[in-house]
XYZ file of N, CA and C in Angstrom:
402
model
N 48.471 42.260 13.300
C 48.083 41.081 12.571
C 47.070 40.236 13.342
N 47.130 40.109 14.670
C 46.151 39.305 15.384
C 44.734 39.830 15.173
N 44.585 41.146 15.061
C 43.253 41.706 14.833
C 42.714 41.280 13.475
N 43.593 41.223 12.485
C 43.180 40.810 11.152
C 42.671 39.364 11.168
N 43.373 38.466 11.847
C 42.974 37.063 11.918
C 41.626 36.919 12.633
N 41.437 37.638 13.716
C 40.171 37.578 14.452
C 39.038 38.134 13.592
N 39.296 39.241 12.937
C 38.301 39.850 12.065
C 37.954 38.920 10.906
N 38.961 38.284 10.335
C 38.747 37.360 9.245
C 37.880 36.176 9.701
N 38.191 35.583 10.855
C 37.420 34.447 11.384
C 35.968 34.855 11.642
N 35.765 36.033 12.236
C 34.412 36.505 12.487
C 33.644 36.714 11.183
N 34.318 37.195 10.165
C 33.685 37.410 8.861
C 33.257 36.078 8.240
N 34.125 35.089 8.316
C 33.807 33.772 7.760
C 32.623 33.164 8.506
N 32.630 33.243 9.831
C 31.536 32.708 10.630
C 30.232 33.425 10.287
N 30.258 34.726 10.159
C 29.061 35.495 9.820
C 28.526 35.088 8.447
N 29.412 34.887 7.477
C 28.971 34.473 6.138
C 28.343 33.085 6.177
N 28.920 32.181 6.944
C 28.365 30.836 7.033
C 26.979 30.844 7.669
N 26.808 31.640 8.701
C 25.513 31.717 9.380
C 24.460 32.312 8.462
N 24.795 33.370 7.761
C 23.843 34.034 6.884
C 23.547 33.191 5.644
N 24.553 32.523 5.096
C 24.386 31.784 3.851
C 23.772 30.402 4.046
N 23.818 29.858 5.241
C 23.307 28.498 5.425
C 21.784 28.514 5.480
N 21.154 27.599 4.761
C 19.696 27.550 4.773
C 19.189 26.991 6.099
N 18.027 27.441 6.463
C 17.395 26.933 7.664
C 16.441 25.845 7.206
N 16.712 24.627 7.613
C 15.918 23.490 7.152
C 14.734 23.258 8.068
N 13.632 22.919 7.446
C 12.446 22.523 8.196
C 12.410 21.010 8.187
N 12.324 20.387 9.357
C 12.288 18.928 9.360
C 11.051 18.406 8.640
N 11.224 17.306 7.925
C 10.124 16.662 7.210
C 9.806 15.367 7.927
N 8.554 15.166 8.202
C 8.124 13.931 8.830
C 8.142 12.844 7.767
N 8.970 11.833 7.952
C 9.108 10.764 6.968
C 7.815 9.969 6.802
N 6.923 10.026 7.782
C 5.666 9.284 7.694
C 4.598 10.018 6.903
N 4.822 11.292 6.606
C 3.844 12.069 5.855
C 4.039 11.809 4.376
N 3.010 11.288 3.678
C 3.176 11.003 2.256
C 3.297 12.286 1.451
N 4.134 12.231 0.416
C 4.239 13.381 -0.480
C 3.077 13.336 -1.445
N 2.554 14.495 -1.790
C 1.412 14.541 -2.688
C 1.723 15.426 -3.883
N 0.937 15.281 -4.914
C 1.022 16.201 -6.041
C -0.397 16.646 -6.372
N -0.516 17.556 -7.301
C -1.810 18.162 -7.583
C -2.839 17.163 -8.103
N -2.393 16.050 -8.671
C -3.337 15.115 -9.256
C -3.741 13.999 -8.309
N -3.151 13.955 -7.157
C -3.446 12.857 -6.242
C -4.861 12.953 -5.702
N -5.529 11.829 -5.627
C -6.865 11.754 -5.055
C -6.825 10.777 -3.895
N -7.568 11.043 -2.879
C -7.652 10.126 -1.753
C -9.073 9.602 -1.675
N -9.203 8.291 -1.672
C -10.530 7.682 -1.649
C -11.106 7.634 -3.040
N -11.639 6.507 -3.433
C -12.220 6.379 -4.759
C -11.167 6.068 -5.800
N -11.647 5.704 -6.976
C -10.747 5.363 -8.069
C -10.695 6.522 -9.052
N -9.563 6.662 -9.717
C -9.408 7.763 -10.665
C -8.385 7.402 -11.731
N -8.402 8.184 -12.802
C -7.399 7.988 -13.846
C -6.759 9.308 -14.231
N -5.540 9.183 -14.670
C -4.785 10.264 -15.279
C -4.443 9.755 -16.685
N -3.663 10.517 -17.447
C -3.328 10.025 -18.783
C -1.834 10.127 -19.038
N -1.383 9.361 -20.019
C 0.014 9.364 -20.435
C 0.054 9.201 -21.953
N 1.196 9.515 -22.528
C 1.369 9.358 -23.974
C 2.109 8.038 -24.205
N 1.396 7.039 -24.719
C 1.999 5.709 -24.851
C 3.018 5.605 -25.978
N 3.748 4.542 -25.918
C 4.726 4.149 -26.934
C 4.884 2.656 -26.762
N 6.114 2.208 -26.591
C 6.361 0.795 -26.315
C 6.078 0.566 -24.839
N 5.057 -0.216 -24.531
C 4.666 -0.460 -23.154
C 5.346 -1.689 -22.579
N 5.178 -1.879 -21.285
C 5.771 -3.018 -20.593
C 5.233 -4.358 -21.085
N 4.066 -4.368 -21.697
C 3.518 -5.615 -22.231
C 4.179 -6.000 -23.555
N 5.006 -5.105 -24.098
C 5.751 -5.416 -25.318
C 5.124 -4.931 -26.602
N 4.024 -4.172 -26.515
C 3.353 -3.662 -27.703
C 3.602 -2.166 -27.819
N 3.689 -1.696 -29.061
C 3.778 -0.260 -29.307
C 2.360 0.250 -29.531
N 1.991 1.256 -28.753
C 0.631 1.808 -28.804
C 0.668 3.282 -29.171
N -0.462 3.769 -29.678
C -0.581 5.183 -30.040
C -1.547 5.869 -29.087
N -1.616 7.169 -29.191
C -2.513 7.964 -28.346
C -3.978 7.573 -28.527
N -4.356 7.083 -29.721
C -5.749 6.734 -30.010
C -6.147 5.339 -29.538
N -5.166 4.510 -29.198
C -5.479 3.149 -28.755
C -6.187 3.179 -27.403
N -7.146 2.293 -27.236
C -7.933 2.240 -25.997
C -7.220 1.341 -24.986
N -6.134 1.894 -24.435
C -5.289 1.125 -23.515
C -5.089 1.879 -22.202
N -4.703 1.112 -21.188
C -4.377 1.697 -19.895
C -3.099 1.074 -19.358
N -2.515 1.770 -18.401
C -1.410 1.259 -17.603
C -1.949 1.095 -16.187
N -1.673 -0.044 -15.582
C -2.183 -0.347 -14.246
C -1.055 -0.272 -13.229
N -1.392 -0.118 -11.936
C -0.354 -0.078 -10.901
C 0.525 -1.334 -10.949
N 1.757 -1.196 -10.532
C 2.696 -2.313 -10.531
C 2.120 -3.536 -9.829
N 1.446 -3.332 -8.704
C 0.874 -4.466 -7.967
C -0.216 -5.168 -8.777
N -0.970 -4.423 -9.568
C -2.016 -4.999 -10.413
C -1.404 -5.623 -11.663
N -0.371 -4.987 -12.190
C 0.329 -5.483 -13.386
C 0.849 -6.899 -13.147
N 1.335 -7.146 -11.953
C 1.719 -8.490 -11.503
C 2.660 -9.191 -12.483
N 3.720 -8.479 -12.876
C 4.713 -9.083 -13.760
C 4.218 -9.341 -15.176
N 3.148 -8.692 -15.577
C 2.613 -8.851 -16.927
C 1.492 -9.868 -17.018
N 1.104 -10.399 -15.890
C 0.061 -11.439 -15.845
C -1.244 -10.985 -16.504
N -1.528 -9.663 -16.465
C -2.810 -9.174 -16.981
C -2.684 -8.409 -18.301
N -1.536 -8.531 -18.974
C -1.387 -7.897 -20.287
C -2.467 -8.425 -21.225
N -3.142 -7.523 -21.893
C -4.194 -7.892 -22.836
C -5.568 -8.087 -22.203
N -5.633 -8.048 -20.876
C -6.928 -8.231 -20.199
C -7.804 -6.996 -20.407
N -9.105 -7.226 -20.401
C -10.050 -6.121 -20.545
C -10.427 -5.560 -19.182
N -10.612 -4.244 -19.174
C -11.008 -3.513 -17.972
C -12.137 -2.582 -18.365
N -13.156 -2.512 -17.553
C -14.289 -1.605 -17.815
C -14.124 -0.382 -16.936
N -14.148 0.787 -17.559
C -14.049 2.065 -16.842
C -15.406 2.748 -16.936
N -15.891 3.253 -15.809
C -17.171 3.961 -15.774
C -16.982 5.255 -15.001
N -17.509 6.363 -15.547
C -17.405 7.636 -14.807
C -18.664 7.861 -13.970
N -18.691 8.994 -13.269
C -19.806 9.290 -12.361
C -21.147 9.400 -13.073
N -21.124 9.787 -14.350
C -22.379 9.942 -15.097
C -22.895 8.608 -15.629
N -22.095 7.546 -15.513
C -22.495 6.239 -16.007
C -21.911 5.884 -17.365
N -21.175 6.807 -17.978
C -20.528 6.555 -19.259
C -19.438 5.505 -19.058
N -19.402 4.471 -19.918
C -18.448 3.368 -19.771
C -17.668 3.114 -21.047
N -16.516 2.495 -20.861
C -15.662 2.123 -21.975
C -14.855 0.902 -21.555
N -14.725 -0.067 -22.469
C -13.884 -1.234 -22.215
C -12.531 -0.987 -22.867
N -11.475 -1.173 -22.083
C -10.114 -0.893 -22.528
C -9.232 -2.113 -22.269
N -8.002 -2.055 -22.759
C -7.067 -3.169 -22.635
C -5.851 -2.771 -21.811
N -5.424 -3.649 -20.928
C -4.194 -3.425 -20.157
C -3.017 -3.626 -21.101
N -2.172 -2.580 -21.236
C -1.038 -2.643 -22.152
C 0.266 -2.160 -21.526
N 0.204 -1.722 -20.268
C 1.405 -1.142 -19.681
C 1.304 -1.173 -18.162
N 2.421 -0.867 -17.537
C 2.525 -0.778 -16.075
C 2.734 0.684 -15.710
N 2.086 1.121 -14.649
C 2.238 2.500 -14.155
C 2.942 2.442 -12.798
N 4.254 2.664 -12.773
C 4.988 2.549 -11.510
C 4.600 3.598 -10.467
N 4.053 4.722 -10.890
C 3.663 5.778 -9.948
C 2.216 5.653 -9.480
N 1.472 4.709 -10.030
C 0.060 4.550 -9.664
C -0.086 3.658 -8.434
N -0.935 4.093 -7.542
C -1.321 3.285 -6.386
C -2.572 2.506 -6.767
N -2.927 1.463 -6.022
C -4.184 0.772 -6.315
C -5.354 1.768 -6.366
N -6.209 1.620 -7.369
C -7.324 2.546 -7.553
C -7.018 3.685 -8.509
N -5.779 3.748 -8.990
C -5.349 4.789 -9.932
C -4.838 4.090 -11.182
N -5.360 4.466 -12.331
C -4.845 3.958 -13.601
C -4.415 5.138 -14.463
N -3.530 4.855 -15.393
C -3.073 5.834 -16.368
C -3.654 5.391 -17.708
N -4.271 6.298 -18.429
C -4.948 5.950 -19.676
C -4.323 6.678 -20.859
N -4.456 6.084 -22.027
C -4.047 6.770 -23.254
C -4.957 7.989 -23.425
N -4.510 9.002 -24.172
C -5.390 10.151 -24.418
C -6.721 9.754 -25.054
N -6.727 8.714 -25.904
C -7.971 8.259 -26.517
C -8.987 7.794 -25.492
N -8.518 7.159 -24.436
C -9.408 6.723 -23.353
C -9.786 7.919 -22.487
N -8.780 8.671 -22.064
C -9.028 9.774 -21.127
C -10.011 10.788 -21.693
N -9.807 11.173 -22.949
C -10.661 12.223 -23.528
C -12.077 11.731 -23.839
N -12.324 10.450 -23.743
C -13.689 9.931 -23.834
C -14.492 10.384 -22.613
N -13.798 10.569 -21.489
C -14.439 10.937 -20.229
C -14.229 12.401 -19.822
N -13.083 12.970 -20.162
C -12.742 14.330 -19.708
C -11.738 14.943 -20.671
N -11.509 16.241 -20.527
C -10.498 16.899 -21.368
C -9.120 16.719 -20.733
N -8.104 16.709 -21.571
C -6.737 16.586 -21.052
C -6.411 17.697 -20.064
N -6.994 18.871 -20.249
C -6.698 19.992 -19.346
C -7.171 19.718 -17.923
N -8.150 18.831 -17.755
C -8.598 18.463 -16.404
C -7.547 17.625 -15.693
N -6.828 16.793 -16.425
C -5.710 16.046 -15.869
C -6.046 14.829 -15.029
N -7.210 14.786 -14.452
C -7.619 13.663 -13.611
C -9.125 13.505 -13.718
N -9.593 12.265 -13.619
C -11.020 11.990 -13.763
C -11.406 10.892 -12.784
N -12.454 11.137 -12.001
C -12.980 10.135 -11.066
C -13.720 9.066 -11.863
N -13.442 7.816 -11.550
C -14.032 6.686 -12.282
C -14.259 5.515 -11.326
N -14.856 4.468 -11.851
C -14.833 3.165 -11.174
C -14.216 2.192 -12.168
N -13.503 1.219 -11.636
C -12.765 0.265 -12.467
C -13.319 -1.136 -12.194
N -13.635 -1.841 -13.269
C -14.066 -3.238 -13.151
C -13.079 -4.086 -13.926
N -12.290 -4.874 -13.203
C -11.311 -5.748 -13.840
C -11.978 -7.037 -14.273
N -11.482 -7.642 -15.354
C -12.075 -8.867 -15.896
C -11.490 -10.127 -15.244
N -10.602 -9.994 -14.320
C -10.016 -11.178 -13.681
C -10.416 -11.297 -12.246
């Protein structure tokens, strides 16, 4: 019986060693990125609107954007106009209608009606410049 207990313990230890994942440490200071992230310059992505943080229900065709939480400033800029210009010089004036919690300064989220004025949805991201009216 002692051999059985020793064999059993060795088997359990072997299973734990083989089954346990080997973790790679992650540096907490390294920012996580996704495929749409841009560094430097301003850019927009798109979202499918509905009831926004400004309290209005919007459709895909409405010329609206969601701004970063820091820019949204508790709704202070709801209804404000923003001018978007792409690299070719094409411009469009849009309205702030929502907050984008995942957007950093320099990144806005636009309705499909705004985004597709500049690029196709399949591109997913578009380099722009943003001119705020405030």
